[in-house]
């Protein structure tokens, strides 16, 4: 069983049959109601429907992001 630390990552799955992220998608945004809440990390398989994908949580890294942008 895979352990997921939900303090730093989000697991998602499209409710309407969307596709998983693929190679080259890493760092891409996960947007909810116009707000970037995650960045692509990895998925189970490339471009597969109805499988979970894993995103890094922006709120868990916001201090690092803000300090880097200074």
mmCIF file of N, CA and C in Angstrom:
data_model
loop_
_atom_site.group_PDB
_atom_site.id
_atom_site.type_symbol
_atom_site.label_atom_id
_atom_site.label_comp_id
_atom_site.label_asym_id
_atom_site.label_seq_id
_atom_site.Cartn_x
_atom_site.Cartn_y
_atom_site.Cartn_z
ATOM 1 N N UNK A 1 0.841 -1.176 0.000
ATOM 2 C CA UNK A 1 0.000 0.000 0.000
ATOM 3 C C UNK A 1 0.888 1.241 0.000
ATOM 4 N N UNK A 2 0.570 2.183 -0.835
ATOM 5 C CA UNK A 2 1.301 3.435 -0.952
ATOM 6 C C UNK A 2 0.852 4.398 0.143
ATOM 7 N N UNK A 3 1.806 4.956 0.888
ATOM 8 C CA UNK A 3 1.475 5.964 1.898
ATOM 9 C C UNK A 3 1.539 7.340 1.247
ATOM 10 N N UNK A 4 0.520 8.136 1.464
ATOM 11 C CA UNK A 4 0.445 9.479 0.902
ATOM 12 C C UNK A 4 0.431 10.487 2.044
ATOM 13 N N UNK A 5 1.368 11.424 2.029
ATOM 14 C CA UNK A 5 1.428 12.483 3.038
ATOM 15 C C UNK A 5 0.575 13.648 2.553
ATOM 16 N N UNK A 6 -0.668 13.701 2.994
ATOM 17 C CA UNK A 6 -1.579 14.714 2.472
ATOM 18 C C UNK A 6 -1.306 16.121 3.000
ATOM 19 N N UNK A 7 -0.273 16.280 3.821
ATOM 20 C CA UNK A 7 0.152 17.624 4.211
ATOM 21 C C UNK A 7 0.924 18.308 3.087
ATOM 22 N N UNK A 8 1.511 17.522 2.186
ATOM 23 C CA UNK A 8 2.337 18.098 1.120
ATOM 24 C C UNK A 8 1.905 17.696 -0.288
ATOM 25 N N UNK A 9 1.042 16.697 -0.424
ATOM 26 C CA UNK A 9 0.593 16.301 -1.760
ATOM 27 C C UNK A 9 -0.922 16.131 -1.808
ATOM 28 N N UNK A 10 -1.449 16.259 -3.018
ATOM 29 C CA UNK A 10 -2.869 16.045 -3.294
ATOM 30 C C UNK A 10 -2.990 14.914 -4.298
ATOM 31 N N UNK A 11 -3.898 14.003 -4.060
ATOM 32 C CA UNK A 11 -4.223 12.978 -5.051
ATOM 33 C C UNK A 11 -5.535 13.384 -5.698
ATOM 34 N N UNK A 12 -5.583 13.324 -7.019
ATOM 35 C CA UNK A 12 -6.777 13.746 -7.740
ATOM 36 C C UNK A 12 -7.167 12.714 -8.780
ATOM 37 N N UNK A 13 -8.431 12.782 -9.177
ATOM 38 C CA UNK A 13 -8.903 11.979 -10.297
ATOM 39 C C UNK A 13 -10.060 12.750 -10.921
ATOM 40 N N UNK A 14 -10.053 12.878 -12.226
ATOM 41 C CA UNK A 14 -11.105 13.616 -12.913
ATOM 42 C C UNK A 14 -12.439 12.894 -12.789
ATOM 43 N N UNK A 15 -13.482 13.633 -12.486
ATOM 44 C CA UNK A 15 -14.810 13.027 -12.375
ATOM 45 C C UNK A 15 -15.454 12.826 -13.739
ATOM 46 N N UNK A 16 -14.986 13.529 -14.748
ATOM 47 C CA UNK A 16 -15.572 13.439 -16.083
ATOM 48 C C UNK A 16 -14.628 12.779 -17.077
ATOM 49 N N UNK A 17 -13.809 11.837 -16.630
ATOM 50 C CA UNK A 17 -12.985 11.053 -17.548
ATOM 51 C C UNK A 17 -11.789 11.766 -18.140
ATOM 52 N N UNK A 18 -11.215 12.735 -17.433
ATOM 53 C CA UNK A 18 -10.021 13.408 -17.923
ATOM 54 C C UNK A 18 -8.820 12.479 -17.910
ATOM 55 N N UNK A 19 -7.715 12.947 -18.462
ATOM 56 C CA UNK A 19 -6.506 12.135 -18.569
ATOM 57 C C UNK A 19 -5.498 12.485 -17.490
ATOM 58 N N UNK A 20 -4.669 11.499 -17.147
ATOM 59 C CA UNK A 20 -3.548 11.689 -16.221
ATOM 60 C C UNK A 20 -2.472 12.550 -16.851
ATOM 61 N N UNK A 21 -1.654 13.202 -16.011
ATOM 62 C CA UNK A 21 -0.481 13.894 -16.543
ATOM 63 C C UNK A 21 0.496 12.899 -17.169
ATOM 64 N N UNK A 22 1.351 13.413 -18.032
ATOM 65 C CA UNK A 22 2.328 12.577 -18.730
ATOM 66 C C UNK A 22 3.701 13.236 -18.636
ATOM 67 N N UNK A 23 4.706 12.585 -19.207
ATOM 68 C CA UNK A 23 6.058 13.151 -19.220
ATOM 69 C C UNK A 23 6.007 14.554 -19.817
ATOM 70 N N UNK A 24 6.721 15.465 -19.189
ATOM 71 C CA UNK A 24 6.733 16.850 -19.644
ATOM 72 C C UNK A 24 5.686 17.719 -18.966
ATOM 73 N N UNK A 25 4.743 17.107 -18.258
ATOM 74 C CA UNK A 25 3.704 17.864 -17.561
ATOM 75 C C UNK A 25 4.125 18.289 -16.157
ATOM 76 N N UNK A 26 5.224 17.745 -15.640
ATOM 77 C CA UNK A 26 5.668 18.049 -14.274
ATOM 78 C C UNK A 26 5.776 19.552 -14.059
ATOM 79 N N UNK A 27 5.249 20.012 -12.928
ATOM 80 C CA UNK A 27 5.268 21.433 -12.614
ATOM 81 C C UNK A 27 4.063 22.186 -13.138
ATOM 82 N N UNK A 28 3.243 21.535 -13.953
ATOM 83 C CA UNK A 28 2.036 22.171 -14.469
ATOM 84 C C UNK A 28 1.027 22.401 -13.357
ATOM 85 N N UNK A 29 0.102 23.343 -13.559
ATOM 86 C CA UNK A 29 -0.810 23.735 -12.488
ATOM 87 C C UNK A 29 -2.015 22.818 -12.305
ATOM 88 N N UNK A 30 -2.465 22.735 -11.060
ATOM 89 C CA UNK A 30 -3.778 22.204 -10.709
ATOM 90 C C UNK A 30 -4.553 23.415 -10.203
ATOM 91 N N UNK A 31 -5.594 23.800 -10.935
ATOM 92 C CA UNK A 31 -6.335 25.027 -10.640
ATOM 93 C C UNK A 31 -7.734 24.683 -10.152
ATOM 94 N N UNK A 32 -8.137 25.328 -9.075
ATOM 95 C CA UNK A 32 -9.483 25.163 -8.527
ATOM 96 C C UNK A 32 -10.088 26.550 -8.334
ATOM 97 N N UNK A 33 -11.173 26.828 -9.030
ATOM 98 C CA UNK A 33 -11.853 28.117 -8.947
ATOM 99 C C UNK A 33 -10.892 29.286 -9.158
ATOM 100 N N UNK A 34 -10.004 29.154 -10.147
ATOM 101 C CA UNK A 34 -9.091 30.222 -10.520
ATOM 102 C C UNK A 34 -7.847 30.358 -9.659
ATOM 103 N N UNK A 35 -7.641 29.438 -8.720
ATOM 104 C CA UNK A 35 -6.480 29.496 -7.823
ATOM 105 C C UNK A 35 -5.610 28.264 -8.046
ATOM 106 N N UNK A 36 -4.300 28.491 -8.225
ATOM 107 C CA UNK A 36 -3.372 27.367 -8.360
ATOM 108 C C UNK A 36 -3.193 26.743 -6.982
ATOM 109 N N UNK A 37 -3.618 25.484 -6.837
ATOM 110 C CA UNK A 37 -3.522 24.808 -5.542
ATOM 111 C C UNK A 37 -2.498 23.678 -5.543
ATOM 112 N N UNK A 38 -2.000 23.306 -6.731
ATOM 113 C CA UNK A 38 -1.028 22.225 -6.809
ATOM 114 C C UNK A 38 -0.215 22.291 -8.082
ATOM 115 N N UNK A 39 0.877 21.525 -8.099
ATOM 116 C CA UNK A 39 1.705 21.376 -9.298
ATOM 117 C C UNK A 39 1.885 19.886 -9.567
ATOM 118 N N UNK A 40 1.856 19.528 -10.851
ATOM 119 C CA UNK A 40 1.959 18.120 -11.242
ATOM 120 C C UNK A 40 3.238 17.509 -10.698
ATOM 121 N N UNK A 41 3.105 16.345 -10.074
ATOM 122 C CA UNK A 41 4.253 15.586 -9.606
ATOM 123 C C UNK A 41 4.376 14.282 -10.386
ATOM 124 N N UNK A 42 3.370 13.399 -10.269
ATOM 125 C CA UNK A 42 3.425 12.124 -10.986
ATOM 126 C C UNK A 42 2.041 11.496 -11.054
ATOM 127 N N UNK A 43 1.943 10.458 -11.874
ATOM 128 C CA UNK A 43 0.703 9.697 -12.007
ATOM 129 C C UNK A 43 1.024 8.222 -12.130
ATOM 130 N N UNK A 44 -0.015 7.413 -12.147
ATOM 131 C CA UNK A 44 0.160 5.967 -12.222
ATOM 132 C C UNK A 44 0.671 5.546 -13.591
ATOM 133 N N UNK A 45 0.034 6.043 -14.640
ATOM 134 C CA UNK A 45 0.448 5.777 -16.014
ATOM 135 C C UNK A 45 0.194 7.027 -16.830
ATOM 136 N N UNK A 46 0.839 7.132 -17.963
ATOM 137 C CA UNK A 46 0.745 8.307 -18.817
ATOM 138 C C UNK A 46 -0.561 8.309 -19.617
ATOM 139 N N UNK A 47 -1.268 9.445 -19.583
ATOM 140 C CA UNK A 47 -2.478 9.661 -20.391
ATOM 141 C C UNK A 47 -3.517 8.557 -20.266
ATOM 142 N N UNK A 48 -3.733 8.081 -19.054
ATOM 143 C CA UNK A 48 -4.725 7.040 -18.790
ATOM 144 C C UNK A 48 -5.941 7.684 -18.119
ATOM 145 N N UNK A 49 -7.115 7.252 -18.497
ATOM 146 C CA UNK A 49 -8.342 7.757 -17.868
ATOM 147 C C UNK A 49 -8.627 7.012 -16.561
ATOM 148 N N UNK A 50 -9.308 7.710 -15.656
ATOM 149 C CA UNK A 50 -9.835 7.118 -14.419
ATOM 150 C C UNK A 50 -8.776 6.503 -13.507
ATOM 151 N N UNK A 51 -7.627 7.124 -13.443
ATOM 152 C CA UNK A 51 -6.558 6.749 -12.513
ATOM 153 C C UNK A 51 -6.136 8.007 -11.764
ATOM 154 N N UNK A 52 -5.677 7.879 -10.519
ATOM 155 C CA UNK A 52 -5.290 9.070 -9.753
ATOM 156 C C UNK A 52 -3.985 9.690 -10.248
ATOM 157 N N UNK A 53 -3.858 10.985 -10.002
ATOM 158 C CA UNK A 53 -2.629 11.725 -10.277
ATOM 159 C C UNK A 53 -2.211 12.413 -8.977
ATOM 160 N N UNK A 54 -0.918 12.685 -8.829
ATOM 161 C CA UNK A 54 -0.384 13.271 -7.598
ATOM 162 C C UNK A 54 0.192 14.655 -7.898
ATOM 163 N N UNK A 55 -0.194 15.611 -7.062
ATOM 164 C CA UNK A 55 0.239 16.998 -7.199
ATOM 165 C C UNK A 55 0.879 17.451 -5.897
ATOM 166 N N UNK A 56 1.930 18.276 -6.000
ATOM 167 C CA UNK A 56 2.486 18.925 -4.819
ATOM 168 C C UNK A 56 1.576 20.072 -4.410
ATOM 169 N N UNK A 57 1.312 20.207 -3.110
ATOM 170 C CA UNK A 57 0.441 21.277 -2.614
ATOM 171 C C UNK A 57 1.183 22.606 -2.578
ATOM 172 N N UNK A 58 0.623 23.627 -3.216
ATOM 173 C CA UNK A 58 1.223 24.956 -3.220
ATOM 174 C C UNK A 58 1.252 25.534 -1.807
ATOM 175 N N UNK A 59 0.191 25.328 -1.032
ATOM 176 C CA UNK A 59 0.168 25.905 0.316
ATOM 177 C C UNK A 59 1.260 25.341 1.216
ATOM 178 N N UNK A 60 1.712 24.127 0.942
ATOM 179 C CA UNK A 60 2.787 23.525 1.737
ATOM 180 C C UNK A 60 4.147 24.124 1.398
ATOM 181 N N UNK A 61 4.248 24.758 0.228
ATOM 182 C CA UNK A 61 5.529 25.310 -0.222
ATOM 183 C C UNK A 61 5.486 26.822 -0.387
ATOM 184 N N UNK A 62 4.434 27.474 0.103
ATOM 185 C CA UNK A 62 4.257 28.898 -0.172
ATOM 186 C C UNK A 62 5.391 29.761 0.381
ATOM 187 N N UNK A 63 5.937 29.443 1.550
ATOM 188 C CA UNK A 63 7.063 30.224 2.079
ATOM 189 C C UNK A 63 8.275 30.104 1.166
ATOM 190 N N UNK A 64 8.580 28.893 0.707
ATOM 191 C CA UNK A 64 9.694 28.685 -0.222
ATOM 192 C C UNK A 64 9.455 29.462 -1.515
ATOM 193 N N UNK A 65 8.251 29.386 -2.045
ATOM 194 C CA UNK A 65 7.919 30.081 -3.296
ATOM 195 C C UNK A 65 8.102 31.583 -3.135
ATOM 196 N N UNK A 66 7.542 32.144 -2.086
ATOM 197 C CA UNK A 66 7.653 33.592 -1.865
ATOM 198 C C UNK A 66 9.094 34.033 -1.656
ATOM 199 N N UNK A 67 9.893 33.277 -0.900
ATOM 200 C CA UNK A 67 11.300 33.630 -0.685
ATOM 201 C C UNK A 67 12.106 33.525 -1.964
ATOM 202 N N UNK A 68 11.777 32.564 -2.810
ATOM 203 C CA UNK A 68 12.481 32.395 -4.080
ATOM 204 C C UNK A 68 12.178 33.548 -5.031
ATOM 205 N N UNK A 69 10.970 34.077 -4.972
ATOM 206 C CA UNK A 69 10.558 35.157 -5.873
ATOM 207 C C UNK A 69 11.042 36.535 -5.439
ATOM 208 N N UNK A 70 11.608 36.651 -4.245
ATOM 209 C CA UNK A 70 12.101 37.953 -3.759
ATOM 210 C C UNK A 70 13.294 38.422 -4.550
#
